[in-house]
C-alpha atoms as a printed R data frame, in Angstrom:
    type eleno elety resid chain resno      x       y       z
1   ATOM     1    CA   MET     A     1 24.989   2.166 -28.085
2   ATOM     2    CA   GLU     A     2 27.145   1.150 -25.132
3   ATOM     3    CA   ARG     A     3 27.385  -2.563 -24.554
4   ATOM     4    CA   GLY     A     4 28.335  -4.483 -21.446
5   ATOM     5    CA   HIS     A     5 26.963  -5.750 -18.171
6   ATOM     6    CA   GLY     A     6 23.702  -4.091 -17.216
7   ATOM     7    CA   ASP     A     7 22.153  -4.093 -13.774
8   ATOM     8    CA   SER     A     8 19.333  -2.302 -12.003
9   ATOM     9    CA   ILE     A     9 17.213  -2.319  -8.877
10  ATOM    10    CA   TYR     A    10 14.343  -3.576 -11.022
11  ATOM    11    CA   LEU     A    11 16.390  -6.549 -12.253
12  ATOM    12    CA   LYS     A    12 17.274  -7.445  -8.680
13  ATOM    13    CA   LEU     A    13 13.634  -7.126  -7.588
14  ATOM    14    CA   TRP     A    14 12.609  -9.381 -10.471
15  ATOM    15    CA   GLU     A    15 15.232 -11.946  -9.482
16  ATOM    16    CA   ARG     A    16 13.888 -11.807  -5.925
17  ATOM    17    CA   ASN     A    17 10.277 -12.245  -6.990
18  ATOM    18    CA   HIS     A    18  9.227 -12.922 -10.586
19  ATOM    19    CA   CYS     A    19  5.813 -11.471  -9.792
20  ATOM    20    CA   ASN     A    20  7.572  -8.101 -10.155
21  ATOM    21    CA   HIS     A    21  7.792  -8.799 -13.894
22  ATOM    22    CA   ARG     A    22  7.329  -5.524 -15.784
23  ATOM    23    CA   ASP     A    23  5.890  -3.857 -12.696
24  ATOM    24    CA   TYR     A    24  8.262  -0.985 -13.284
25  ATOM    25    CA   GLN     A    25  7.754   2.669 -14.201
26  ATOM    26    CA   ASN     A    26 10.443   5.182 -15.070
27  ATOM    27    CA   LEU     A    27  8.841   8.592 -14.648
28  ATOM    28    CA   ALA     A    28 12.088  10.466 -15.191
29  ATOM    29    CA   LYS     A    29 12.758  13.138 -17.786
30  ATOM    30    CA   ASN     A    30 16.224  14.205 -18.844
31  ATOM    31    CA   GLY     A    31 17.107  17.285 -16.828
32  ATOM    32    CA   ALA     A    32 14.037  17.106 -14.582
33  ATOM    33    CA   GLN     A    33 14.307  18.984 -11.297
34  ATOM    34    CA   SER     A    34 12.408  18.731  -8.028
35  ATOM    35    CA   PHE     A    35 10.021  21.450  -9.266
36  ATOM    36    CA   GLU     A    36  8.604  19.052 -11.845
37  ATOM    37    CA   ALA     A    37  8.121  15.979  -9.693
38  ATOM    38    CA   ASN     A    38  4.699  16.787  -8.300
39  ATOM    39    CA   SER     A    39  3.342  18.907 -11.136
40  ATOM    40    CA   LYS     A    40  4.185  16.501 -13.982
41  ATOM    41    CA   LEU     A    41  5.884  13.250 -13.086
42  ATOM    42    CA   ILE     A    42  3.635  11.963 -10.302
43  ATOM    43    CA   ARG     A    43  0.525  12.664 -12.343
44  ATOM    44    CA   SER     A    44  1.719  10.148 -14.915
45  ATOM    45    CA   MET     A    45  2.135   7.412 -12.309
46  ATOM    46    CA   ALA     A    46  0.051   4.315 -13.099
47  ATOM    47    CA   ARG     A    47 -0.811   3.029  -9.629
48  ATOM    48    CA   ASP     A    48 -4.249   2.447  -8.206
49  ATOM    49    CA   PRO     A    49 -4.148   2.992  -4.431
50  ATOM    50    CA   LYS     A    50 -6.999   0.534  -3.879
51  ATOM    51    CA   LEU     A    51 -6.394  -2.227  -6.431
52  ATOM    52    CA   ASP     A    52 -2.588  -2.418  -6.863
53  ATOM    53    CA   GLN     A    53  0.189  -3.843  -4.744
54  ATOM    54    CA   PRO     A    54  2.369  -1.485  -2.652
55  ATOM    55    CA   ALA     A    55  5.104   0.301  -4.592
56  ATOM    56    CA   LEU     A    56  8.770   1.020  -4.007
57  ATOM    57    CA   VAL     A    57  9.456   4.580  -5.204
58  ATOM    58    CA   PHE     A    58 12.859   6.219  -5.651
59  ATOM    59    CA   TYR     A    59 13.042  10.011  -5.551
60  ATOM    60    CA   SER     A    60 16.400  10.735  -7.158
61  ATOM    61    CA   PHE     A    61 17.360  13.725  -9.278
62  ATOM    62    CA   ILE     A    62 21.117  13.041  -8.949
63  ATOM    63    CA   GLY     A    63 22.309  16.587  -9.681
64  ATOM    64    CA   ASN     A    64 19.678  18.308 -11.765
65  ATOM    65    CA   ASP     A    65 18.695  20.785  -9.055
66  ATOM    66    CA   VAL     A    66 22.195  22.259  -9.097
67  ATOM    67    CA   CYS     A    67 22.766  21.871 -12.848
68  ATOM    68    CA   GLN     A    68 21.795  24.315 -15.558
69  ATOM    69    CA   ALA     A    69 23.187  25.842 -18.731
70  ATOM    70    CA   VAL     A    70 22.825  29.452 -17.581
71  ATOM    71    CA   PRO     A    71 26.113  30.606 -15.986
72  ATOM    72    CA   ASN     A    72 24.515  31.915 -12.806
73  ATOM    73    CA   LEU     A    73 24.575  29.958  -9.556
74  ATOM    74    CA   ASN     A    74 21.893  32.237  -8.115
75  ATOM    75    CA   ASN     A    75 19.337  30.452 -10.289
76  ATOM    76    CA   ILE     A    76 19.808  26.955  -8.867
77  ATOM    77    CA   THR     A    77 17.417  25.387  -6.379
78  ATOM    78    CA   THR     A    78 17.660  26.728  -2.827
79  ATOM    79    CA   PRO     A    79 17.241  24.604   0.321
80  ATOM    80    CA   GLU     A    80 13.928  26.348   0.979
81  ATOM    81    CA   GLN     A    81 12.674  25.512  -2.501
82  ATOM    82    CA   MET     A    82 13.823  21.907  -2.194
83  ATOM    83    CA   HIS     A    83 12.009  21.562   1.134
84  ATOM    84    CA   LYS     A    84  8.789  22.883  -0.379
85  ATOM    85    CA   ASN     A    85  9.139  20.745  -3.508
86  ATOM    86    CA   VAL     A    86  9.825  17.442  -1.786
87  ATOM    87    CA   LEU     A    87  6.980  17.938   0.685
88  ATOM    88    CA   GLU     A    88  4.576  18.634  -2.178
89  ATOM    89    CA   THR     A    89  5.801  15.503  -3.930
90  ATOM    90    CA   LEU     A    90  5.452  13.307  -0.857
91  ATOM    91    CA   ASN     A    91  1.971  14.646  -0.173
92  ATOM    92    CA   GLY     A    92  1.078  13.855  -3.769
93  ATOM    93    CA   LEU     A    93  2.484  10.357  -3.467
94  ATOM    94    CA   ASP     A    94  0.426   9.760  -0.341
95  ATOM    95    CA   LYS     A    95 -2.688  10.187  -2.490
96  ATOM    96    CA   HIS     A    96 -1.462   7.903  -5.298
97  ATOM    97    CA   LEU     A    97  0.296   5.010  -3.580
98  ATOM    98    CA   PRO     A    98 -1.326   1.909  -2.087
99  ATOM    99    CA   ASN     A    99 -1.022   1.529   1.659
100 ATOM   100    CA   GLY     A   100  2.214  -0.187   2.688
101 ATOM   101    CA   SER     A   101  4.358   1.445  -0.007
102 ATOM   102    CA   HIS     A   102  7.896   2.733   0.488
103 ATOM   103    CA   VAL     A   103  9.656   5.901  -0.712
104 ATOM   104    CA   ILE     A   104 13.439   6.239  -0.864
105 ATOM   105    CA   LEU     A   105 14.914   9.748  -1.097
106 ATOM   106    CA   ILE     A   106 18.381   9.710  -2.695
107 ATOM   107    CA   GLY     A   107 20.863  12.508  -2.066
108 ATOM   108    CA   LEU     A   108 22.597  14.541  -4.748
109 ATOM   109    CA   VAL     A   109 26.016  13.545  -6.045
110 ATOM   110    CA   ASP     A   110 29.184  15.570  -5.641
111 ATOM   111    CA   GLY     A   111 29.841  16.280  -9.303
112 ATOM   112    CA   ARG     A   112 33.343  17.627  -8.762
113 ATOM   113    CA   ILE     A   113 34.471  14.119  -9.645
114 ATOM   114    CA   LEU     A   114 33.851  15.034 -13.299
115 ATOM   115    CA   TYR     A   115 36.456  17.765 -13.580
116 ATOM   116    CA   ASP     A   116 38.855  16.059 -11.198
117 ATOM   117    CA   SER     A   117 38.821  12.884 -13.305
118 ATOM   118    CA   LEU     A   118 38.638  14.292 -16.809
119 ATOM   119    CA   HIS     A   119 39.941  17.846 -17.097
120 ATOM   120    CA   ASN     A   120 43.394  17.045 -18.516
121 ATOM   121    CA   ARG     A   121 42.277  14.144 -20.694
122 ATOM   122    CA   ILE     A   122 41.635  14.501 -24.423
123 ATOM   123    CA   HIS     A   123 37.973  14.755 -25.386
124 ATOM   124    CA   PRO     A   124 36.881  12.614 -28.385
125 ATOM   125    CA   ILE     A   125 36.555  15.713 -30.594
126 ATOM   126    CA   GLY     A   126 40.249  16.451 -30.022
127 ATOM   127    CA   ARG     A   127 41.678  13.010 -30.696
128 ATOM   128    CA   LEU     A   128 42.926  13.869 -34.188
129 ATOM   129    CA   ARG     A   129 45.443  16.480 -33.019
130 ATOM   130    CA   HIS     A   130 45.276  15.853 -29.255
131 ATOM   131    CA   GLU     A   131 44.450  19.509 -28.715
132 ATOM   132    CA   VAL     A   132 41.047  19.571 -26.988
133 ATOM   133    CA   THR     A   133 40.914  18.517 -23.356
134 ATOM   134    CA   TYR     A   134 37.739  18.130 -21.317
135 ATOM   135    CA   GLU     A   135 38.621  21.418 -19.635
136 ATOM   136    CA   HIS     A   136 38.533  23.103 -23.051
137 ATOM   137    CA   PHE     A   137 35.325  21.253 -23.901
138 ATOM   138    CA   TYR     A   138 33.619  22.348 -20.669
139 ATOM   139    CA   ASP     A   139 34.610  25.980 -21.188
140 ATOM   140    CA   LEU     A   140 33.319  25.897 -24.768
141 ATOM   141    CA   LEU     A   141 29.923  24.612 -23.625
142 ATOM   142    CA   ASN     A   142 29.760  27.350 -21.006
143 ATOM   143    CA   CYS     A   143 30.715  30.013 -23.542
144 ATOM   144    CA   LEU     A   144 27.820  28.861 -25.720
145 ATOM   145    CA   GLN     A   145 25.580  28.502 -22.618
146 ATOM   146    CA   VAL     A   146 24.611  24.955 -23.604
147 ATOM   147    CA   SER     A   147 26.357  23.023 -20.841
148 ATOM   148    CA   PRO     A   148 24.220  20.404 -19.071
149 ATOM   149    CA   CYS     A   149 25.843  21.502 -15.803
150 ATOM   150    CA   PHE     A   150 27.600  24.856 -15.650
151 ATOM   151    CA   GLY     A   151 28.367  24.404 -11.965
152 ATOM   152    CA   TYR     A   152 30.393  21.194 -12.222
153 ATOM   153    CA   MET     A   153 31.556  21.213 -15.837
154 ATOM   154    CA   ASN     A   154 33.666  24.288 -15.246
155 ATOM   155    CA   SER     A   155 37.373  25.140 -15.054
156 ATOM   156    CA   ASN     A   156 36.657  27.563 -12.205
157 ATOM   157    CA   GLU     A   157 37.287  25.722  -8.931
158 ATOM   158    CA   THR     A   158 35.324  28.243  -6.883
159 ATOM   159    CA   ILE     A   159 32.209  27.626  -8.962
160 ATOM   160    CA   ARG     A   160 32.635  23.862  -8.682
161 ATOM   161    CA   ASN     A   161 32.996  24.095  -4.912
162 ATOM   162    CA   LYS     A   162 29.966  26.363  -4.510
163 ATOM   163    CA   THR     A   163 27.890  23.956  -6.586
164 ATOM   164    CA   SER     A   164 29.004  21.054  -4.424
165 ATOM   165    CA   GLU     A   165 28.173  23.030  -1.284
166 ATOM   166    CA   ARG     A   166 24.638  23.663  -2.522
167 ATOM   167    CA   ALA     A   167 24.201  20.006  -3.479
168 ATOM   168    CA   ALA     A   168 25.153  19.005   0.071
169 ATOM   169    CA   GLN     A   169 22.620  21.486   1.457
170 ATOM   170    CA   LEU     A   170 19.853  20.027  -0.706
171 ATOM   171    CA   SER     A   171 20.778  16.501   0.343
172 ATOM   172    CA   ALA     A   172 20.576  17.617   3.972
173 ATOM   173    CA   VAL     A   173 17.036  18.849   3.320
174 ATOM   174    CA   LEU     A   174 16.017  15.468   1.911
175 ATOM   175    CA   LYS     A   175 17.567  13.687   4.891
176 ATOM   176    CA   HIS     A   176 15.755  15.952   7.344
177 ATOM   177    CA   VAL     A   177 12.419  15.419   5.596
178 ATOM   178    CA   ALA     A   178 12.854  11.647   5.662
179 ATOM   179    CA   GLU     A   179 13.671  11.708   9.360
180 ATOM   180    CA   THR     A   180 10.844  14.001  10.432
181 ATOM   181    CA   SER     A   181  7.914  13.247   8.103
182 ATOM   182    CA   LYS     A   182  5.203  10.620   8.485
183 ATOM   183    CA   TYR     A   183  2.674   9.558   5.865
184 ATOM   184    CA   GLU     A   184 -0.408   7.402   5.878
185 ATOM   185    CA   ASN     A   185  0.366   5.140   2.930
186 ATOM   186    CA   PHE     A   186  4.150   4.787   2.923
187 ATOM   187    CA   ASP     A   187  7.285   5.002   5.018
188 ATOM   188    CA   VAL     A   188 10.124   7.204   3.802
189 ATOM   189    CA   PHE     A   189 13.903   6.840   4.071
190 ATOM   190    CA   TYR     A   190 16.957   8.774   2.948
191 ATOM   191    CA   PHE     A   191 20.259   7.433   1.624
192 ATOM   192    CA   ASP     A   192 23.246   9.155   0.067
193 ATOM   193    CA   PHE     A   193 23.863   8.369  -3.568
194 ATOM   194    CA   PRO     A   194 26.470   5.569  -3.320
195 ATOM   195    CA   LEU     A   195 29.046   7.340  -5.493
196 ATOM   196    CA   GLU     A   196 31.906   6.987  -3.017
197 ATOM   197    CA   GLU     A   197 31.285   3.255  -2.718
198 ATOM   198    CA   VAL     A   198 31.174   2.875  -6.504
199 ATOM   199    CA   ILE     A   199 34.463   4.727  -6.952
200 ATOM   200    CA   LYS     A   200 36.104   2.796  -4.134
201 ATOM   201    CA   GLU     A   201 35.139  -0.547  -5.671
202 ATOM   202    CA   TRP     A   202 36.196   0.520  -9.158
203 ATOM   203    CA   LYS     A   203 39.597   1.766  -8.023
204 ATOM   204    CA   ALA     A   204 40.109  -1.398  -5.954
205 ATOM   205    CA   LYS     A   205 39.880  -3.326  -9.226
206 ATOM   206    CA   GLY     A   206 42.718  -1.239 -10.626
207 ATOM   207    CA   HIS     A   207 40.618   1.014 -12.860
208 ATOM   208    CA   PRO     A   208 40.790   4.819 -13.186
209 ATOM   209    CA   VAL     A   209 37.689   6.809 -12.257
210 ATOM   210    CA   TYR     A   210 37.287   8.420 -15.687
211 ATOM   211    CA   GLU     A   211 36.231   5.030 -17.074
212 ATOM   212    CA   LEU     A   212 32.930   5.433 -15.176
213 ATOM   213    CA   ILE     A   213 31.957   8.604 -17.046
214 ATOM   214    CA   GLU     A   214 30.302   8.741 -20.456
215 ATOM   215    CA   PRO     A   215 33.156   9.942 -22.708
216 ATOM   216    CA   VAL     A   216 31.274  12.116 -25.198
217 ATOM   217    CA   ASP     A   217 29.318  14.406 -22.869
218 ATOM   218    CA   GLY     A   218 31.793  14.093 -19.986
219 ATOM   219    CA   PHE     A   219 28.879  14.280 -17.583
220 ATOM   220    CA   HIS     A   220 26.627  11.242 -17.222
221 ATOM   221    CA   PRO     A   221 27.613   7.921 -15.629
222 ATOM   222    CA   ASN     A   222 28.122   5.158 -18.167
223 ATOM   223    CA   LEU     A   223 26.716   1.621 -18.106
224 ATOM   224    CA   LYS     A   224 29.516   0.384 -15.855
225 ATOM   225    CA   ALA     A   225 28.836   3.097 -13.283
226 ATOM   226    CA   GLU     A   226 25.081   2.539 -13.385
227 ATOM   227    CA   ALA     A   227 25.500  -1.189 -12.772
228 ATOM   228    CA   LEU     A   228 27.865  -0.582  -9.856
229 ATOM   229    CA   ALA     A   229 25.526   2.034  -8.375
230 ATOM   230    CA   ALA     A   230 22.574  -0.352  -8.578
231 ATOM   231    CA   ASP     A   231 24.560  -3.051  -6.829
232 ATOM   232    CA   ALA     A   232 25.796  -0.668  -4.099
233 ATOM   233    CA   LEU     A   233 22.328   0.749  -3.467
234 ATOM   234    CA   TRP     A   234 20.835  -2.746  -3.334
235 ATOM   235    CA   ARG     A   235 23.307  -3.728  -0.628
236 ATOM   236    CA   ILE     A   236 22.356  -0.620   1.340
237 ATOM   237    CA   LEU     A   237 18.657  -1.439   1.098
238 ATOM   238    CA   GLU     A   238 19.245  -5.066   2.057
239 ATOM   239    CA   SER     A   239 21.199  -4.085   5.155
240 ATOM   240    CA   LYS     A   240 19.284  -0.994   6.297
241 ATOM   241    CA   VAL     A   241 15.651  -1.438   5.193
242 ATOM   242    CA   PRO     A   242 15.216  -5.005   3.866
243 ATOM   243    CA   HIS     A   243 11.434  -4.879   4.302
244 ATOM   244    CA   VAL     A   244 11.090  -2.455   1.361
245 ATOM   245    CA   LEU     A   245 12.308  -5.186  -1.023
246 ATOM   246    CA   GLY     A   246  9.533  -7.629  -0.221
247 ATOM   247    CA   LYS     A   247  9.913 -11.318   0.505
248 ATOM   248    CA   VAL     A   248 11.769 -13.757  -1.732
249 ATOM   249    CA   ASN     A   249  9.242 -15.701  -3.824
250 ATOM   250    CA   PRO     A   250  9.902 -19.446  -3.372
251 ATOM   251    CA   TYR     A   251  7.996 -20.223  -6.581
252 ATOM   252    CA   LYS     A   252 10.270 -18.365  -9.002
253 ATOM   253    CA   ASP     A   253 11.259 -21.517 -10.871
254 ATOM   254    CA   ILE     A   254  7.629 -22.549 -11.305
255 ATOM   255    CA   ILE     A   255  6.726 -19.066 -12.559
256 ATOM   256    CA   ARG     A   256  9.547 -19.236 -15.100
257 ATOM   257    CA   LEU     A   257  8.434 -22.712 -16.191
258 ATOM   258    CA   LEU     A   258  4.798 -21.659 -16.637
259 ATOM   259    CA   PHE     A   259  5.365 -18.351 -18.392
260 ATOM   260    CA   GLY     A   260  8.720 -18.825 -20.094
261 ATOM   261    CA   ASP     A   261 10.895 -15.968 -21.293
262 ATOM   262    CA   GLN     A   262  8.624 -13.001 -21.974
263 ATOM   263    CA   GLY     A   263 11.450 -10.503 -22.429
264 ATOM   264    CA   GLY     A   264 11.888  -7.382 -20.315
265 ATOM   265    CA   TYR     A   265 13.824  -9.638 -17.886
C-alpha cells in the first residue's frame, strides 16, 4: 500500500464544515464509463430529495470512455453517445438530488502523458536485467489484449494522438452540456481535469513527471498526483464557483470537542 500525504475534496469539505462528516459517497467502479452512470451508479445513490441536505456531485470518468483493452478505436465512446449518456445521467440526478444541489462535470485527461513520461524507463518487472521498458510492457499488454487503455498505453503515436483527439471531443460535449442545460434541483458546471496545473506544480518543485504515475500499472495516478489534483480542483472551485462548497462552519471546534475523533476524518 502506498504511503504518504493524502488529500481529497471530501477532506477539504470536512475541514470547512465538520457537519460534512462521513457525508460522502463514492459511486465509482474501476473502468466505469458514461454508459453505466445512469443505469447503475446513480441508482445506488443514498440521497433523499426531500429529507437530506443538498449534495455536491462530481461526474468524472477521467479517461474510461476512451480506454479499453480491445485494440480498436472504433469501439470507444463517440461524442453523440457521450451527449446522450450525460443527459440521461443529469436527468436521473434531477430526480434524486435535493433542491439546491450542485453537479460538476470534469473533462477527460490527455493520457499521452503516460507514454511521454514513461516509455524509455525500466518497468519494475525488468529491473533485474534492465531489459523491459514501459514501451515493451505496454506492447505486451496490447498483444494479450489486457491493457487497461489500448489507446494511450501504446507505442504507436498515431493511436495515442487519435485517442487524445477523441478525449478532447468528449470533454467538449460535457462543456457544452454544462453551458446549455438547466435543471430544477441543481446547477451544473464544467471544468477541465487539472492535470496541466498538477504537472506544472510538480515540475516547479524539481520533480520529474513520471513520479506522479503508479509504477506497476504505468497508468493510474499515484497518491501524490491525487493529492495535488484535489488541491488544484479545490482552488478552481473556490475561485470560480465558491457557493458549491457551502459556508464555513464557525462551530467546528465545538463540534470536535463534543464528538471527538470518530475516524473517517
